[in-house]
mmCIF file of C-alpha atoms in Angstrom:
data_model
loop_
_atom_site.group_PDB
_atom_site.id
_atom_site.type_symbol
_atom_site.label_atom_id
_atom_site.label_comp_id
_atom_site.label_asym_id
_atom_site.label_seq_id
_atom_site.Cartn_x
_atom_site.Cartn_y
_atom_site.Cartn_z
ATOM 1 C CA MET A 1 0.000 0.000 0.000
ATOM 2 C CA ILE A 2 1.364 3.325 -1.086
ATOM 3 C CA ILE A 3 0.761 5.097 2.238
ATOM 4 C CA ASN A 4 2.889 2.552 4.110
ATOM 5 C CA LEU A 5 5.675 2.939 1.569
ATOM 6 C CA ALA A 6 5.566 6.733 1.925
ATOM 7 C CA LEU A 7 5.554 6.433 5.732
ATOM 8 C CA GLY A 8 8.650 4.240 5.516
ATOM 9 C CA ILE A 9 10.457 6.660 3.194
ATOM 10 C CA VAL A 10 9.673 9.691 5.360
ATOM 11 C CA THR A 11 10.723 7.835 8.520
ATOM 12 C CA LEU A 12 14.010 6.946 6.820
ATOM 13 C CA SER A 13 14.599 10.614 6.033
ATOM 14 C CA VAL A 14 13.795 11.527 9.671
ATOM 15 C CA LEU A 15 16.512 9.074 10.765
ATOM 16 C CA LEU A 16 19.009 10.496 8.248
ATOM 17 C CA VAL A 17 18.385 14.038 9.441
ATOM 18 C CA THR A 18 18.663 12.988 13.092
ATOM 19 C CA TYR A 19 22.225 11.958 12.210
ATOM 20 C CA ARG A 20 22.834 15.549 11.065
ATOM 21 C CA VAL A 21 21.336 16.951 14.286
ATOM 22 C CA LEU A 22 23.662 14.808 16.399
ATOM 23 C CA ARG A 23 26.718 15.285 14.191
ATOM 24 C CA GLY A 24 26.491 19.041 13.635
ATOM 25 C CA PRO A 25 29.215 20.206 13.229
ATOM 26 C CA SER A 26 28.079 23.826 13.643
ATOM 27 C CA TRP A 27 25.064 25.226 15.472
ATOM 28 C CA GLY A 28 23.665 26.406 12.165
ATOM 29 C CA ASP A 29 23.633 22.795 10.951
ATOM 30 C CA ARG A 30 21.747 21.688 14.024
ATOM 31 C CA ILE A 31 19.148 24.451 13.711
ATOM 32 C CA MET A 32 18.685 23.670 10.016
ATOM 33 C CA ALA A 33 18.310 19.964 10.763
ATOM 34 C CA PHE A 34 15.754 20.701 13.490
ATOM 35 C CA ASP A 35 13.778 22.850 11.064
ATOM 36 C CA PHE A 36 13.904 20.034 8.511
ATOM 37 C CA LEU A 37 12.816 17.578 11.206
ATOM 38 C CA SER A 38 9.740 19.638 12.077
ATOM 39 C CA VAL A 39 8.677 19.768 8.413
ATOM 40 C CA ASN A 40 9.253 16.015 8.160
ATOM 41 C CA LEU A 41 7.066 15.403 11.190
ATOM 42 C CA VAL A 42 4.322 17.579 9.685
ATOM 43 C CA VAL A 43 4.405 15.387 6.561
ATOM 44 C CA LEU A 44 4.431 12.278 8.745
ATOM 45 C CA PHE A 45 1.331 13.487 10.620
ATOM 46 C CA ALA A 46 -0.475 14.124 7.351
ATOM 47 C CA LEU A 47 0.329 10.576 6.200
ATOM 48 C CA ILE A 48 -0.775 9.123 9.546
ATOM 49 C CA ALA A 49 -4.070 10.989 9.130
ATOM 50 C CA VAL A 50 -4.655 9.026 5.913
ATOM 51 C CA ARG A 51 -3.466 5.744 7.440
ATOM 52 C CA THR A 52 -5.654 5.929 10.541
ATOM 53 C CA GLY A 53 -8.466 8.172 9.321
ATOM 54 C CA TYR A 54 -8.115 10.546 12.293
ATOM 55 C CA LEU A 55 -8.516 14.054 10.907
ATOM 56 C CA VAL A 56 -7.316 15.460 14.252
ATOM 57 C CA MET A 57 -3.797 14.621 13.066
ATOM 58 C CA LEU A 58 -4.079 17.461 10.557
ATOM 59 C CA ASP A 59 -4.600 19.953 13.395
ATOM 60 C CA ALA A 60 -1.504 18.559 15.055
ATOM 61 C CA ALA A 61 0.365 19.026 11.754
ATOM 62 C CA LEU A 62 -0.796 22.639 11.506
ATOM 63 C CA VAL A 63 0.280 23.494 15.056
ATOM 64 C CA LEU A 64 3.606 21.697 14.587
ATOM 65 C CA SER A 65 4.406 23.653 11.414
ATOM 66 C CA LEU A 66 3.713 26.934 13.243
ATOM 67 C CA LEU A 67 5.837 25.882 16.225
ATOM 68 C CA GLY A 68 8.672 24.659 14.000
ATOM 69 C CA PHE A 69 8.985 27.999 12.230
ATOM 70 C CA LEU A 70 8.746 29.995 15.463
ATOM 71 C CA SER A 71 11.433 27.897 17.146
ATOM 72 C CA THR A 72 13.725 28.358 14.131
ATOM 73 C CA VAL A 73 13.231 32.133 14.366
ATOM 74 C CA ALA A 74 13.930 32.087 18.114
ATOM 75 C CA LEU A 75 17.048 29.898 17.745
ATOM 76 C CA THR A 76 18.568 31.961 14.925
ATOM 77 C CA ARG A 77 17.836 35.149 16.827
ATOM 78 C CA TYR A 78 19.562 33.677 19.845
ATOM 79 C CA LEU A 79 22.513 32.658 17.681
ATOM 80 C CA LEU A 80 22.791 36.142 16.195
ATOM 81 C CA LEU A 81 22.010 38.383 19.161
ATOM 82 C CA GLY A 82 22.644 36.190 22.172
ATOM 83 C CA ARG A 83 19.089 36.655 23.369
ATOM 84 C CA VAL A 84 15.569 35.920 22.158
ATOM 85 C CA MET A 85 13.608 38.766 23.698
ATOM 86 C CA LYS A 86 14.233 41.375 26.372
ATOM 87 C CA MET B 1 -1.847 46.394 1.998
ATOM 88 C CA SER B 2 -4.985 48.293 2.724
ATOM 89 C CA ARG B 3 -6.766 47.626 6.016
ATOM 90 C CA LEU B 4 -9.864 46.267 4.271
ATOM 91 C CA THR B 5 -7.859 43.682 2.273
ATOM 92 C CA LEU B 6 -6.031 42.644 5.405
ATOM 93 C CA VAL B 7 -9.231 42.157 7.411
ATOM 94 C CA CYS B 8 -10.730 40.047 4.600
ATOM 95 C CA LEU B 9 -7.513 37.994 4.402
ATOM 96 C CA LEU B 10 -7.559 37.394 8.151
ATOM 97 C CA ALA B 11 -11.204 36.282 7.963
ATOM 98 C CA VAL B 12 -10.378 33.780 5.191
ATOM 99 C CA VAL B 13 -7.375 32.429 7.133
ATOM 100 C CA TRP B 14 -9.574 32.084 10.238
ATOM 101 C CA ALA B 15 -12.173 30.127 8.282
ATOM 102 C CA LEU B 16 -9.427 27.950 6.717
ATOM 103 C CA LEU B 17 -7.989 27.103 10.115
ATOM 104 C CA LEU B 18 -11.393 26.160 11.496
ATOM 105 C CA GLY B 19 -11.924 23.942 8.476
ATOM 106 C CA GLU B 20 -15.587 24.903 7.952
ATOM 107 C CA PRO B 21 -15.786 28.022 5.790
ATOM 108 C CA GLY B 22 -19.406 28.911 6.606
ATOM 109 C CA VAL B 23 -21.061 32.307 6.949
ATOM 110 C CA ARG B 24 -20.813 32.274 10.737
ATOM 111 C CA ASN B 25 -17.077 31.571 10.785
ATOM 112 C CA LEU B 26 -16.445 34.272 8.201
ATOM 113 C CA VAL B 27 -18.358 36.812 10.300
ATOM 114 C CA VAL B 28 -16.433 35.827 13.440
ATOM 115 C CA GLY B 29 -13.217 36.028 11.390
ATOM 116 C CA LEU B 30 -14.106 39.519 10.179
ATOM 117 C CA GLY B 31 -14.702 40.617 13.775
ATOM 118 C CA LEU B 32 -11.358 39.146 14.868
ATOM 119 C CA GLY B 33 -9.628 40.769 11.880
ATOM 120 C CA VAL B 34 -10.949 44.215 12.800
ATOM 121 C CA LEU B 35 -9.830 43.625 16.384
ATOM 122 C CA ILE B 36 -6.316 42.526 15.345
ATOM 123 C CA VAL B 37 -5.837 45.459 12.949
ATOM 124 C CA ARG B 38 -7.041 47.843 15.704
ATOM 125 C CA LEU B 39 -4.800 46.325 18.368
ATOM 126 C CA PHE B 40 -1.593 45.984 16.328
ATOM 127 C CA PRO B 41 -1.661 48.649 13.601
ATOM 128 C CA ARG B 42 2.152 48.884 13.362
ATOM 129 C CA ALA B 43 2.945 45.195 13.524
ATOM 130 C CA VAL B 44 0.769 44.348 10.532
ATOM 131 C CA GLY B 45 1.681 47.504 8.579
ATOM 132 C CA ALA B 46 -1.879 48.234 7.514
ATOM 133 C CA ARG B 47 -2.737 51.409 5.634
ATOM 134 C CA ALA B 48 -6.041 53.041 4.867
ATOM 135 C CA ALA B 49 -7.368 52.258 1.379
ATOM 136 C CA PRO B 50 -6.162 54.730 -1.286
ATOM 137 C CA ARG B 51 -8.591 57.503 -2.231
ATOM 138 C CA GLY B 52 -10.032 57.891 -5.696
ATOM 139 C CA ALA B 53 -11.386 55.468 -8.269
ATOM 140 C CA PRO B 54 -9.150 52.419 -8.949
ATOM 141 C CA ASP B 55 -7.350 52.458 -12.308
ATOM 142 C CA LEU B 56 -8.811 49.401 -14.054
ATOM 143 C CA ARG B 57 -6.125 49.046 -16.720
ATOM 144 C CA ALA B 58 -3.290 49.289 -14.210
ATOM 145 C CA THR B 59 -4.993 46.706 -12.003
ATOM 146 C CA LEU B 60 -5.375 44.332 -14.966
ATOM 147 C CA ARG B 61 -1.751 44.794 -15.996
ATOM 148 C CA ARG B 62 -0.612 44.142 -12.439
ATOM 149 C CA GLY B 63 -2.772 41.032 -12.240
ATOM 150 C CA ALA B 64 -1.246 39.715 -15.473
ATOM 151 C CA GLY B 65 2.208 40.443 -14.046
ATOM 152 C CA TRP B 66 1.429 38.426 -10.912
ATOM 153 C CA LEU B 67 0.108 35.528 -12.988
ATOM 154 C CA ALA B 68 3.221 35.533 -15.184
ATOM 155 C CA PHE B 69 5.408 35.560 -12.086
ATOM 156 C CA LEU B 70 3.440 32.693 -10.536
ATOM 157 C CA GLY B 71 3.818 30.522 -13.646
ATOM 158 C CA PHE B 72 7.526 31.339 -13.901
ATOM 159 C CA PHE B 73 7.948 30.587 -10.189
ATOM 160 C CA LEU B 74 6.289 27.163 -10.354
ATOM 161 C CA ARG B 75 8.318 26.140 -13.422
ATOM 162 C CA GLU B 76 11.589 27.261 -11.848
ATOM 163 C CA LEU B 77 10.687 25.516 -8.564
ATOM 164 C CA THR B 78 10.353 22.203 -10.415
ATOM 165 C CA VAL B 79 13.640 22.737 -12.284
ATOM 166 C CA ALA B 80 15.388 23.638 -9.014
ATOM 167 C CA ASN B 81 14.119 20.495 -7.315
ATOM 168 C CA VAL B 82 15.249 18.182 -10.087
ATOM 169 C CA GLN B 83 18.641 19.893 -10.180
ATOM 170 C CA VAL B 84 19.278 19.656 -6.440
ATOM 171 C CA ALA B 85 17.961 16.087 -6.322
ATOM 172 C CA LEU B 86 20.444 15.123 -9.063
ATOM 173 C CA LEU B 87 23.265 16.822 -7.149
ATOM 174 C CA ALA B 88 22.307 14.995 -3.954
ATOM 175 C CA LEU B 89 22.129 11.563 -5.624
ATOM 176 C CA ARG B 90 25.210 11.818 -7.884
ATOM 177 C CA PRO B 91 28.226 9.952 -6.469
ATOM 178 C CA ARG B 92 30.640 12.878 -6.874
ATOM 179 C CA PRO B 93 28.610 16.068 -7.178
ATOM 180 C CA ARG B 94 30.347 19.121 -8.637
ATOM 181 C CA LEU B 95 28.840 21.768 -6.401
ATOM 182 C CA ASN B 96 31.234 24.652 -7.099
ATOM 183 C CA PRO B 97 29.815 26.756 -4.245
ATOM 184 C CA MET B 98 30.315 30.511 -4.149
ATOM 185 C CA ILE B 99 28.760 33.645 -2.704
ATOM 186 C CA VAL B 100 27.796 36.224 -5.335
ATOM 187 C CA GLU B 101 26.974 39.878 -5.025
ATOM 188 C CA VAL B 102 23.998 41.228 -6.998
ATOM 189 C CA PRO B 103 23.318 44.956 -7.297
ATOM 190 C CA LEU B 104 19.551 45.472 -7.098
ATOM 191 C CA ARG B 105 17.319 47.807 -9.076
ATOM 192 C CA LEU B 106 14.268 46.681 -7.134
ATOM 193 C CA ARG B 107 13.028 48.879 -4.244
ATOM 194 C CA GLY B 108 10.425 48.450 -1.543
ATOM 195 C CA GLU B 109 10.538 46.088 1.421
ATOM 196 C CA GLY B 110 7.635 43.896 0.275
ATOM 197 C CA LEU B 111 9.062 43.154 -3.187
ATOM 198 C CA LEU B 112 12.577 42.663 -1.786
ATOM 199 C CA THR B 113 11.147 40.105 0.650
ATOM 200 C CA LEU B 114 9.393 38.354 -2.225
ATOM 201 C CA LEU B 115 12.583 38.404 -4.322
ATOM 202 C CA SER B 116 14.811 36.967 -1.600
ATOM 203 C CA ALA B 117 12.232 34.336 -0.665
ATOM 204 C CA SER B 118 11.634 33.225 -4.249
ATOM 205 C CA ILE B 119 15.287 32.991 -5.291
ATOM 206 C CA THR B 120 15.800 30.696 -2.291
ATOM 207 C CA LEU B 121 13.359 28.305 -3.988
ATOM 208 C CA MET B 122 14.820 28.746 -7.489
ATOM 209 C CA PRO B 123 17.663 26.839 -9.186
ATOM 210 C CA GLY B 124 21.094 27.212 -7.663
ATOM 211 C CA THR B 125 20.712 30.154 -5.325
ATOM 212 C CA VAL B 126 19.931 30.794 -1.640
ATOM 213 C CA THR B 127 19.772 34.296 -0.193
ATOM 214 C CA VAL B 128 22.387 34.828 2.501
ATOM 215 C CA GLY B 129 22.091 38.550 3.153
ATOM 216 C CA LEU B 130 21.138 42.036 2.080
ATOM 217 C CA SER B 131 23.385 45.056 2.459
ATOM 218 C CA ARG B 132 22.273 47.619 5.010
ATOM 219 C CA ASP B 133 21.109 50.129 2.369
ATOM 220 C CA ARG B 134 19.078 47.338 0.661
ATOM 221 C CA HIS B 135 20.828 47.980 -2.676
ATOM 222 C CA THR B 136 22.850 44.765 -2.832
ATOM 223 C CA LEU B 137 21.843 41.138 -2.362
ATOM 224 C CA TYR B 138 24.257 38.363 -1.428
ATOM 225 C CA ALA B 139 23.371 34.841 -2.466
ATOM 226 C CA HIS B 140 25.021 31.456 -2.054
ATOM 227 C CA ALA B 141 25.077 29.529 -5.326
ATOM 228 C CA ILE B 142 25.756 25.863 -6.103
ATOM 229 C CA GLY B 143 25.674 23.930 -9.350
ATOM 230 C CA THR B 144 26.166 27.010 -11.532
ATOM 231 C CA ALA B 145 29.019 27.336 -14.009
ATOM 232 C CA ASP B 146 30.346 30.668 -12.750
ATOM 233 C CA ALA B 147 29.383 33.803 -10.823
ATOM 234 C CA GLU B 148 27.957 35.461 -13.946
ATOM 235 C CA ALA B 149 25.446 32.646 -14.511
ATOM 236 C CA ALA B 150 24.260 32.779 -10.894
ATOM 237 C CA ARG B 151 23.905 36.561 -11.099
ATOM 238 C CA ALA B 152 21.957 36.315 -14.378
ATOM 239 C CA SER B 153 19.414 33.909 -12.865
ATOM 240 C CA ILE B 154 18.730 36.331 -10.001
ATOM 241 C CA VAL B 155 18.459 39.321 -12.357
ATOM 242 C CA ARG B 156 15.881 37.366 -14.394
ATOM 243 C CA VAL B 157 13.657 36.950 -11.323
ATOM 244 C CA GLU B 158 14.165 40.618 -10.494
ATOM 245 C CA GLY B 159 12.955 41.494 -14.000
ATOM 246 C CA TYR B 160 9.611 39.798 -13.351
ATOM 247 C CA LEU B 161 9.212 41.634 -10.059
ATOM 248 C CA LEU B 162 10.174 45.036 -11.511
ATOM 249 C CA ALA B 163 7.141 44.706 -13.795
ATOM 250 C CA LEU B 164 4.821 44.720 -10.774
ATOM 251 C CA ASP B 165 6.648 47.488 -8.952
ATOM 252 C CA THR B 166 3.923 48.844 -6.721
ATOM 253 C CA PRO B 167 4.389 49.329 -2.995
ATOM 254 C CA LEU B 168 2.105 46.415 -2.154
ATOM 255 C CA PRO B 169 2.272 44.358 1.008
ATOM 256 C CA PHE B 170 4.359 46.630 3.227
ATOM 257 C CA PRO B 171 4.873 50.389 3.259
ATOM 258 C CA PRO B 172 8.335 51.296 1.841
ATOM 259 C CA THR B 173 10.018 52.469 5.081
ATOM 260 C CA GLY B 174 8.503 51.146 8.317
ATOM 261 C CA GLY B 175 5.469 52.669 10.006
ATOM 262 C CA PRO B 176 1.969 53.028 8.590
ATOM 263 C CA ALA B 177 1.159 56.120 6.564
ATOM 264 C CA MET C 1 -11.587 3.952 -9.396
ATOM 265 C CA ASP C 2 -8.150 3.128 -10.789
ATOM 266 C CA ASP C 3 -7.738 6.599 -12.234
ATOM 267 C CA PHE C 4 -8.517 8.048 -8.848
ATOM 268 C CA GLN C 5 -5.919 5.795 -7.256
ATOM 269 C CA ALA C 6 -3.229 7.057 -9.621
ATOM 270 C CA VAL C 7 -4.149 10.696 -8.985
ATOM 271 C CA ARG C 8 -3.768 10.050 -5.268
ATOM 272 C CA ASP C 9 -0.634 7.912 -5.352
ATOM 273 C CA LEU C 10 1.559 9.749 -7.809
ATOM 274 C CA PRO C 11 1.899 13.034 -5.839
ATOM 275 C CA ILE C 12 2.580 11.112 -2.616
ATOM 276 C CA LEU C 13 5.312 9.035 -4.295
ATOM 277 C CA ILE C 14 6.955 12.057 -5.919
ATOM 278 C CA GLY C 15 6.745 14.004 -2.670
ATOM 279 C CA ALA C 16 8.234 11.165 -0.621
ATOM 280 C CA PHE C 17 11.053 10.808 -3.167
ATOM 281 C CA PHE C 18 11.908 14.516 -2.904
ATOM 282 C CA VAL C 19 11.782 14.459 0.914
ATOM 283 C CA LEU C 20 14.175 11.498 0.937
ATOM 284 C CA THR C 21 16.592 13.162 -1.522
ATOM 285 C CA ALA C 22 16.466 16.278 0.680
ATOM 286 C CA ALA C 23 17.547 14.178 3.667
ATOM 287 C CA ILE C 24 20.302 12.572 1.575
ATOM 288 C CA GLY C 25 21.454 16.021 0.462
ATOM 289 C CA VAL C 26 21.443 17.314 4.024
ATOM 290 C CA VAL C 27 23.643 14.405 5.086
ATOM 291 C CA ARG C 28 25.981 14.415 2.052
ATOM 292 C CA PHE C 29 26.592 18.065 1.147
ATOM 293 C CA PRO C 30 29.857 19.486 2.481
ATOM 294 C CA ASP C 31 28.806 22.649 4.342
ATOM 295 C CA LEU C 32 25.811 24.380 5.895
ATOM 296 C CA TYR C 33 25.145 26.704 2.969
ATOM 297 C CA SER C 34 24.984 23.844 0.463
ATOM 298 C CA ARG C 35 22.781 21.824 2.823
ATOM 299 C CA LEU C 36 20.345 24.727 2.968
ATOM 300 C CA HIS C 37 19.792 24.321 -0.801
ATOM 301 C CA ALA C 38 18.595 20.779 -0.188
ATOM 302 C CA SER C 39 16.537 21.549 2.893
ATOM 303 C CA SER C 40 14.752 24.591 1.423
ATOM 304 C CA LYS C 41 14.032 23.660 -2.224
ATOM 305 C CA LEU C 42 13.450 19.919 -2.023
ATOM 306 C CA VAL C 43 11.388 19.996 1.155
ATOM 307 C CA THR C 44 9.007 22.627 -0.223
ATOM 308 C CA LEU C 45 8.052 20.641 -3.328
ATOM 309 C CA GLY C 46 8.237 17.324 -1.493
ATOM 310 C CA SER C 47 5.808 18.330 1.217
ATOM 311 C CA ALA C 48 3.580 20.038 -1.379
ATOM 312 C CA GLY C 49 3.326 16.755 -3.302
ATOM 313 C CA ILE C 50 2.510 14.740 -0.188
ATOM 314 C CA PHE C 51 -0.102 17.243 1.001
ATOM 315 C CA LEU C 52 -1.756 17.184 -2.432
ATOM 316 C CA GLY C 53 -1.896 13.383 -2.399
ATOM 317 C CA VAL C 54 -3.215 13.341 1.166
ATOM 318 C CA ALA C 55 -5.910 15.858 0.245
ATOM 319 C CA PHE C 56 -7.074 13.594 -2.616
ATOM 320 C CA ALA C 57 -6.917 10.518 -0.381
ATOM 321 C CA LEU C 58 -8.956 12.027 2.448
ATOM 322 C CA ASN C 59 -11.391 13.763 0.070
ATOM 323 C CA ASP C 60 -12.982 15.842 2.819
ATOM 324 C CA ALA C 61 -13.684 19.603 2.904
ATOM 325 C CA ALA C 62 -12.357 20.186 6.425
ATOM 326 C CA ALA C 63 -9.172 18.239 5.701
ATOM 327 C CA PHE C 64 -8.729 20.112 2.415
ATOM 328 C CA THR C 65 -8.808 23.568 4.026
ATOM 329 C CA ARG C 66 -6.400 22.552 6.765
ATOM 330 C CA LEU C 67 -3.953 21.050 4.278
ATOM 331 C CA ALA C 68 -4.214 24.207 2.176
ATOM 332 C CA ALA C 69 -3.354 26.264 5.251
ATOM 333 C CA VAL C 70 -0.347 24.071 6.092
ATOM 334 C CA LEU C 71 0.854 24.140 2.477
ATOM 335 C CA LEU C 72 0.563 27.935 2.215
ATOM 336 C CA PHE C 73 2.351 28.333 5.520
ATOM 337 C CA GLN C 74 5.108 25.974 4.382
ATOM 338 C CA PHE C 75 5.669 27.994 1.203
ATOM 339 C CA LEU C 76 5.844 31.228 3.190
ATOM 340 C CA THR C 77 8.147 30.058 5.978
ATOM 341 C CA THR C 78 10.656 27.637 4.406
ATOM 342 C CA PRO C 79 12.604 30.314 2.468
ATOM 343 C CA LEU C 80 12.454 32.648 5.452
ATOM 344 C CA SER C 81 13.983 30.130 7.837
ATOM 345 C CA ALA C 82 16.656 29.216 5.268
ATOM 346 C CA TYR C 83 17.539 32.904 4.962
ATOM 347 C CA LEU C 84 17.575 33.407 8.752
ATOM 348 C CA ILE C 85 19.839 30.380 9.313
ATOM 349 C CA ALA C 86 22.242 31.332 6.495
ATOM 350 C CA GLN C 87 22.514 34.942 7.641
ATOM 351 C CA ALA C 88 22.953 34.075 11.328
ATOM 352 C CA ALA C 89 25.603 31.447 10.543
ATOM 353 C CA TYR C 90 27.475 33.790 8.158
ATOM 354 C CA LEU C 91 27.467 36.786 10.482
ATOM 355 C CA ARG C 92 28.558 34.548 13.353
ATOM 356 C CA GLY C 93 31.604 33.581 11.314
ATOM 357 C CA LEU C 94 30.930 30.158 9.792
ATOM 358 C CA PRO C 95 33.140 30.084 6.681
ATOM 359 C CA PRO C 96 31.543 28.732 3.481
ATOM 360 C CA ILE C 97 33.437 26.138 1.426
ATOM 361 C CA LEU C 98 34.249 27.811 -1.895
ATOM 362 C CA GLY C 99 34.953 26.372 -5.360
ATOM 363 C CA ASP C 100 35.320 22.706 -6.313
ATOM 364 C CA GLY C 101 39.013 22.265 -5.777
ATOM 365 C CA GLN C 102 39.931 23.861 -9.133
ATOM 366 C CA GLY C 103 39.475 27.449 -7.979
ATOM 367 C CA GLY C 104 36.704 29.629 -9.319
ATOM 368 C CA GLY C 105 34.427 30.003 -6.289
ATOM 369 C CA THR C 106 34.661 33.362 -4.589
ATOM 370 C CA ASP C 107 33.025 35.006 -1.614
ATOM 371 C CA GLU C 108 31.941 38.385 -2.921
ATOM 372 C CA TRP C 109 30.350 39.479 0.340
ATOM 373 C CA GLY C 110 33.558 39.042 2.291
ATOM 374 C CA ALA C 111 32.093 40.288 5.558
ATOM 375 C CA LEU C 112 33.725 37.324 7.303
ATOM 376 C CA GLY C 113 36.843 38.208 9.197
ATOM 377 C CA ARG C 114 35.741 41.809 9.369
ATOM 378 C CA ALA C 115 34.639 41.932 12.985
ATOM 379 C CA ASP C 116 33.395 45.511 12.690
ATOM 380 C CA GLU C 117 30.841 44.457 10.048
ATOM 381 C CA VAL C 118 29.447 41.788 12.366
ATOM 382 C CA ALA C 119 29.338 44.173 15.315
ATOM 383 C CA GLN C 120 27.623 46.740 13.095
ATOM 384 C CA ALA C 121 24.988 44.192 12.081
ATOM 385 C CA ASP C 122 24.442 43.344 15.743
ATOM 386 C CA ARG C 123 23.979 46.992 16.691
ATOM 387 C CA GLU C 124 21.689 47.530 13.720
ATOM 388 C CA ALA C 125 19.517 44.534 14.633
ATOM 389 C CA LEU C 126 19.356 45.613 18.275
ATOM 390 C CA ARG C 127 18.397 49.148 17.261
ATOM 391 C CA VAL C 128 15.554 47.846 15.086
ATOM 392 C CA LEU C 129 14.337 45.575 17.879
ATOM 393 C CA ALA C 130 14.520 48.433 20.388
ATOM 394 C CA GLU C 131 12.483 50.638 18.046
ATOM 395 C CA GLU C 132 9.811 47.976 18.004
ATOM 396 C CA GLY C 133 9.930 47.931 21.799
ATOM 397 C CA LEU C 134 11.014 44.282 21.850
ATOM 398 C CA VAL C 135 14.306 44.738 23.744
ATOM 399 C CA ASP C 136 15.863 47.315 26.035
ATOM 400 C CA GLU C 137 18.534 49.345 24.267
ATOM 401 C CA GLY C 138 22.153 48.574 25.202
#
């Protein structure tokens, strides 16, 4: 079934990117890999919504994509300025 | 962006997020939009709608410009994806990375944002920075033959955006008018 | 029914392929700036393909609007985060790898190694944030 195949492929890419999070070598690499990871999880949630039929998963995907972008902004701001706010 | 457009946009986004675009949700969204624009006038950069009758021909020309840009963007996005996928899968990719400097003719914060965002999704280039006076763009390029080729691809995108040079989404220099 | 199946499956397969190549690119490319090419371009089209396929598979109005919202948001934010990461890394002094071993690649910005440029960018960013009332000046 195509959904299972896609789930497998996306999970494989999550594992590959986790290697990049752990390996680094710079902080920029880690932030980029985390951003990539959040997008991957959004895709994974969308696929799980098809697999299980729970539409609630799509709300989770929406919230996760918002949070992923906001955390990237906060992390890069911290990297650049040494603080997030105040 | 005029306040009215912004409020309508916020109402549509509200209805999209709820997932049931009915009359009631749109009305609630409109109310929330008015509230948000009232509470944060600077943050959203809203302006009052321009006075006077709208120029129909200019509006049509601008619409055609946006459509042309959209088509160009989607085509280039596909090309970019195939190119980067080939680079990622090839056993010994010839990346030839470099950072190029592009003098800009484009002005206005909104269009500059659109330019830097769209060249990030187009073949070979990722925006790295803008100079402080906003007259020069710095982009990281891979998979291009030389600096001239990378620069030419950015100038081509800029050409599309110059055609729709109207101070749209954001006012040119901070603060609402 | 078979036609419908193909319409649903093809975008999901293409999308999953692009997401996987993005991950491969992120692991294989030599430096952060090259990896950003993979993570910004490939992920955008890859997730777009998967969302399209999922929308066809679910075939439900509520699901469709939510997926449209996620897709739109993805298109708006992916280039922005790539730009933010590249700029922060560059101004913090991460050197890009240039050329392919035969010369030719140059860094035309050249702000690296010029500490005053970085400090200037810091002050500029802080000033903007202070104007917005987000941080205390100094």
